[in-house]
XYZ file of C-alpha atoms in Angstrom:
317
model
C -18.405 -70.247 -41.819
C -17.045 -72.986 -39.626
C -18.980 -71.825 -36.372
C -15.860 -73.727 -33.980
C -13.468 -71.733 -35.572
C -15.279 -68.349 -35.036
C -15.850 -69.480 -31.183
C -12.367 -70.176 -30.745
C -10.814 -67.097 -33.000
C -13.544 -64.892 -30.539
C -12.642 -66.285 -27.001
C -8.699 -65.769 -28.183
C -9.768 -61.875 -29.130
C -11.522 -62.067 -25.921
C -8.846 -63.548 -23.816
C -6.209 -61.506 -25.653
C -8.138 -58.109 -24.606
C -8.575 -58.668 -21.006
C -4.744 -59.134 -20.609
C -4.121 -56.280 -22.135
C -7.023 -54.482 -20.130
C -5.481 -55.922 -16.964
C -1.837 -55.248 -17.744
C -2.253 -51.364 -18.637
C -5.302 -50.943 -15.527
C -3.094 -52.153 -12.634
C 0.070 -50.121 -11.721
C 3.646 -51.141 -11.288
C 3.688 -50.806 -7.910
C 7.712 -50.393 -7.601
C 7.498 -47.831 -10.083
C 4.531 -45.946 -8.592
C 5.628 -46.239 -5.319
C 9.496 -44.477 -6.257
C 7.431 -41.582 -8.081
C 5.524 -40.871 -5.143
C 8.787 -40.445 -3.006
C 10.447 -37.830 -6.291
C 14.001 -37.239 -6.860
C 16.271 -38.027 -4.306
C 18.325 -34.812 -3.042
C 21.069 -33.549 -0.764
C 20.456 -30.399 1.155
C 22.660 -28.474 3.287
C 22.082 -25.025 5.138
C 23.723 -21.974 4.969
C 26.512 -20.156 6.290
C 27.121 -16.921 7.814
C 31.023 -16.543 7.627
C 33.824 -14.165 6.629
C 34.875 -14.163 2.498
C 37.237 -13.032 0.342
C 37.272 -12.861 -3.310
C 40.889 -12.888 -4.951
C 42.194 -12.117 -8.546
C 44.632 -14.266 -10.369
C 47.478 -12.025 -11.736
C 50.751 -13.100 -13.368
C 53.930 -12.834 -12.062
C 57.778 -13.599 -12.618
C 60.669 -14.392 -10.263
C 64.282 -12.198 -10.365
C 67.550 -12.164 -8.495
C 67.920 -8.568 -7.759
C 71.664 -9.008 -6.976
C 73.763 -10.082 -9.648
C 77.284 -9.260 -9.861
C 78.887 -8.884 -13.345
C 82.489 -10.410 -13.283
C 84.667 -8.523 -16.529
C 88.224 -8.853 -17.652
C 90.598 -6.193 -15.472
C 93.447 -6.574 -18.391
C 92.900 -7.497 -21.720
C 94.809 -11.054 -22.419
C 94.740 -14.959 -22.740
C 92.367 -16.862 -20.007
C 94.911 -19.214 -18.830
C 92.638 -20.882 -16.219
C 88.837 -21.042 -15.449
C 88.485 -22.217 -12.263
C 84.413 -22.406 -12.128
C 81.730 -23.910 -13.887
C 77.543 -22.433 -14.372
C 75.868 -23.426 -11.139
C 78.779 -23.801 -9.078
C 78.774 -21.674 -5.486
C 81.674 -19.623 -4.792
C 82.146 -17.166 -1.748
C 83.735 -13.428 -1.804
C 87.255 -13.746 -2.787
C 87.329 -16.751 -4.338
C 89.485 -17.003 -7.922
C 87.317 -17.654 -10.705
C 89.845 -16.992 -13.748
C 93.548 -16.255 -14.322
C 94.511 -14.323 -16.691
C 98.175 -14.072 -18.692
C 98.974 -10.677 -20.344
C 100.318 -10.157 -23.688
C 103.465 -9.025 -21.551
C 103.643 -11.954 -20.094
C 106.900 -12.524 -21.279
C 108.547 -9.284 -20.808
C 111.646 -9.207 -18.271
C 112.200 -5.441 -16.624
C 115.549 -4.941 -15.715
C 116.385 -2.940 -12.867
C 119.892 -2.070 -11.651
C 119.686 -3.374 -7.967
C 118.858 -6.498 -6.586
C 115.240 -6.491 -7.051
C 115.947 -7.907 -11.061
C 112.909 -10.441 -11.346
C 110.733 -11.689 -14.612
C 107.795 -10.357 -14.821
C 105.219 -13.627 -14.802
C 101.886 -11.139 -16.514
C 99.507 -13.398 -14.750
C 96.056 -11.286 -12.990
C 93.817 -13.038 -10.976
C 89.914 -12.678 -11.352
C 88.317 -13.077 -7.762
C 84.331 -12.467 -6.719
C 83.400 -9.394 -5.197
C 80.166 -11.859 -3.684
C 78.806 -14.828 -2.473
C 76.418 -16.398 -5.040
C 75.812 -18.784 -7.878
C 77.313 -18.833 -11.334
C 74.612 -18.533 -13.460
C 75.968 -17.667 -16.793
C 79.823 -18.272 -17.765
C 80.620 -16.095 -20.940
C 84.474 -17.094 -21.756
C 86.639 -20.728 -21.074
C 90.390 -21.515 -20.739
C 91.621 -20.125 -23.672
C 89.808 -17.316 -25.292
C 91.309 -13.907 -25.707
C 89.407 -11.353 -23.699
C 89.617 -7.575 -23.925
C 89.622 -4.733 -20.564
C 86.171 -5.235 -19.104
C 84.436 -7.851 -21.371
C 82.101 -10.185 -19.454
C 83.040 -13.325 -17.980
C 80.413 -14.333 -16.184
C 77.371 -13.811 -13.601
C 76.471 -14.394 -10.169
C 73.238 -13.930 -8.221
C 73.047 -14.152 -5.107
C 70.358 -16.581 -3.662
C 69.153 -13.982 -0.566
C 68.174 -11.339 -3.724
C 64.958 -13.357 -5.271
C 62.188 -11.714 -5.390
C 58.500 -11.867 -7.353
C 57.998 -8.807 -9.606
C 54.096 -8.436 -9.974
C 52.206 -6.196 -12.582
C 49.448 -5.069 -11.007
C 46.267 -3.251 -12.839
C 45.930 0.276 -11.394
C 42.683 -0.671 -10.390
C 43.759 -2.877 -8.151
C 46.524 -1.011 -6.573
C 44.429 0.122 -3.693
C 43.868 -3.607 -2.600
C 47.942 -3.697 -1.878
C 49.335 -2.372 1.071
C 52.857 -2.417 2.371
C 53.780 -5.561 3.686
C 50.543 -7.325 2.732
C 50.593 -10.971 2.472
C 49.869 -13.115 -0.730
C 49.982 -16.483 -1.702
C 52.169 -17.061 -4.622
C 51.426 -20.571 -6.738
C 54.053 -22.206 -9.063
C 53.628 -23.759 -11.905
C 53.690 -27.472 -10.840
C 51.056 -26.301 -8.108
C 52.810 -25.951 -5.238
C 52.816 -22.673 -3.423
C 54.151 -20.337 -0.638
C 53.953 -17.050 0.426
C 55.359 -13.865 0.075
C 55.386 -9.994 1.056
C 54.745 -6.326 -0.175
C 58.765 -4.926 -0.281
C 58.530 -2.290 -2.411
C 55.924 -0.385 -5.002
C 57.451 0.654 -8.105
C 56.432 4.907 -8.428
C 55.709 4.738 -12.258
C 53.601 3.225 -14.601
C 54.226 0.747 -17.557
C 52.286 3.104 -20.370
C 50.964 0.327 -22.345
C 49.683 -1.963 -20.280
C 48.302 0.358 -16.959
C 50.373 -1.832 -14.704
C 52.542 -0.970 -11.654
C 55.285 -2.858 -10.665
C 55.399 -4.336 -6.867
C 58.020 -6.191 -5.315
C 57.447 -9.222 -3.136
C 60.164 -10.687 -0.689
C 60.276 -14.488 -0.329
C 59.235 -15.702 3.388
C 61.078 -18.799 2.864
C 64.734 -20.243 1.324
C 63.855 -21.079 -2.177
C 65.878 -22.552 -5.114
C 63.863 -21.166 -7.705
C 65.266 -19.935 -11.473
C 64.764 -16.152 -12.819
C 62.539 -15.415 -14.779
C 59.467 -17.706 -13.818
C 56.338 -17.608 -14.545
C 54.148 -17.753 -11.254
C 50.539 -16.783 -10.296
C 49.784 -14.780 -7.244
C 46.342 -14.896 -5.656
C 45.169 -11.183 -4.879
C 42.246 -10.194 -2.347
C 40.189 -7.718 -4.312
C 37.061 -7.963 -2.144
C 36.492 -8.893 1.719
C 32.790 -9.055 3.874
C 33.330 -10.066 7.188
C 30.078 -11.322 7.889
C 28.700 -12.978 4.604
C 25.273 -15.127 4.093
C 26.531 -17.714 1.644
C 25.469 -20.955 0.520
C 27.709 -24.093 -1.117
C 28.911 -23.463 -4.662
C 26.801 -27.007 -5.772
C 23.699 -25.102 -4.460
C 23.954 -22.656 -7.091
C 22.812 -23.499 -11.090
C 22.920 -21.467 -13.823
C 21.986 -21.211 -17.595
C 23.907 -21.199 -20.535
C 24.873 -18.300 -20.765
C 25.500 -17.598 -17.113
C 23.002 -14.905 -17.353
C 20.417 -16.002 -14.191
C 21.236 -18.253 -11.425
C 18.843 -19.752 -9.179
C 19.192 -22.554 -5.791
C 16.243 -24.890 -4.883
C 14.657 -24.111 -1.730
C 13.228 -26.939 0.292
C 9.879 -25.324 1.151
C 9.145 -28.676 3.024
C 10.424 -32.253 3.119
C 8.993 -32.958 -0.012
C 8.838 -29.673 -2.165
C 11.437 -27.919 -3.480
C 10.897 -24.147 -5.447
C 13.149 -22.956 -7.509
C 14.528 -19.229 -6.478
C 16.592 -16.502 -8.478
C 19.443 -15.149 -6.552
C 21.902 -12.053 -7.105
C 25.251 -13.569 -6.252
C 27.930 -11.871 -4.526
C 31.602 -13.045 -3.366
C 32.029 -16.585 -4.994
C 34.809 -18.646 -3.749
C 36.388 -22.061 -4.549
C 33.577 -23.687 -1.821
C 31.062 -20.881 -1.206
C 28.703 -18.591 -3.101
C 27.517 -15.064 -1.331
C 23.628 -14.661 -1.476
C 23.219 -10.941 -1.904
C 19.136 -11.307 -2.925
C 16.671 -12.401 -1.849
C 17.272 -12.505 1.623
C 18.059 -16.175 3.170
C 18.227 -17.786 6.807
C 20.655 -20.009 8.709
C 17.627 -22.297 8.668
C 16.825 -22.619 5.341
C 17.825 -25.893 3.292
C 18.936 -26.035 -0.238
C 19.286 -28.521 -2.616
C 23.116 -29.375 -3.477
C 22.945 -32.639 -4.850
C 19.790 -33.960 -7.384
C 18.456 -30.222 -8.421
C 19.710 -30.246 -12.180
C 16.619 -30.456 -14.422
C 14.332 -30.232 -11.642
C 11.169 -28.228 -12.779
C 10.383 -24.676 -10.877
C 8.355 -26.797 -8.126
C 9.373 -30.558 -7.452
C 8.844 -33.292 -5.609
C 11.778 -34.503 -3.766
C 13.005 -36.362 -0.801
C 16.119 -36.430 1.094
C 18.337 -38.998 1.261
C 20.294 -39.264 4.615
C 23.384 -41.343 5.910
C 22.841 -42.811 9.877
C 25.726 -44.807 11.238
C 27.010 -45.670 7.519
C 23.863 -46.623 6.413
C 21.730 -45.133 4.232
C 18.326 -43.777 5.171
C 15.431 -42.218 3.580
C 14.014 -38.810 5.197
């Protein structure tokens, strides 16, 4: 065996082992520093406030005042003066109907002899907007045929179907928020309650009067936010602080025991809004701090550090 080759191999092995030992035994100062501080989080305190729980119910628009314009004689429409969408006032001439007897001549023995023209004017009985036009110039109509439909814009109402279980939550003159399909909203008040129940859906109809003048079509589906429960003095945490399991059967929050330790606390929820969740159990205090950012995936007890901002610059607490 070559002695020099053996010595070189031994020295190389020894050197590699020493390097490996040093690399394993010497900690990474940067990583060790991060791990010692824990997970970066943000915290907030509970608030004491009034909370209201809402349920969303479907409703639709309707016009209560509608005039059906009908033919008063049988004959042919000589002229239609209005189109769909036109605004009309009471007394405006809508149609001119020529009767079958238009060419008949009435002979009288005195100076009142004249030719009967047989033209009949059909006028609007109310102000409004023409939403339906059933006949045009030249059409033959019988006595009583529907010619057009006029609606009064002032009669716009919201027809709300309320499950009977929520009927006790709705009172006369209550104000509700109505949300349109495009995201816009407006207010409407309870005007009337219909004293009957839909036999299949078991819902009761409420008529809501719009507070402002709106230009909406009939039969438009809208959403009504109806308050079903309210608490004036509730302790609540930000919604971001509440976590749950996949089946949403358990809920918990991560409570700060000090500036560097957070522990899990299972809770019982109460009223929930878009931003707050009432904590019914366990009892919490206004001075408690709960994690609102960085809590996802933390163990039941976790080492953390709170990141705060002072004057626009981040500062580790």
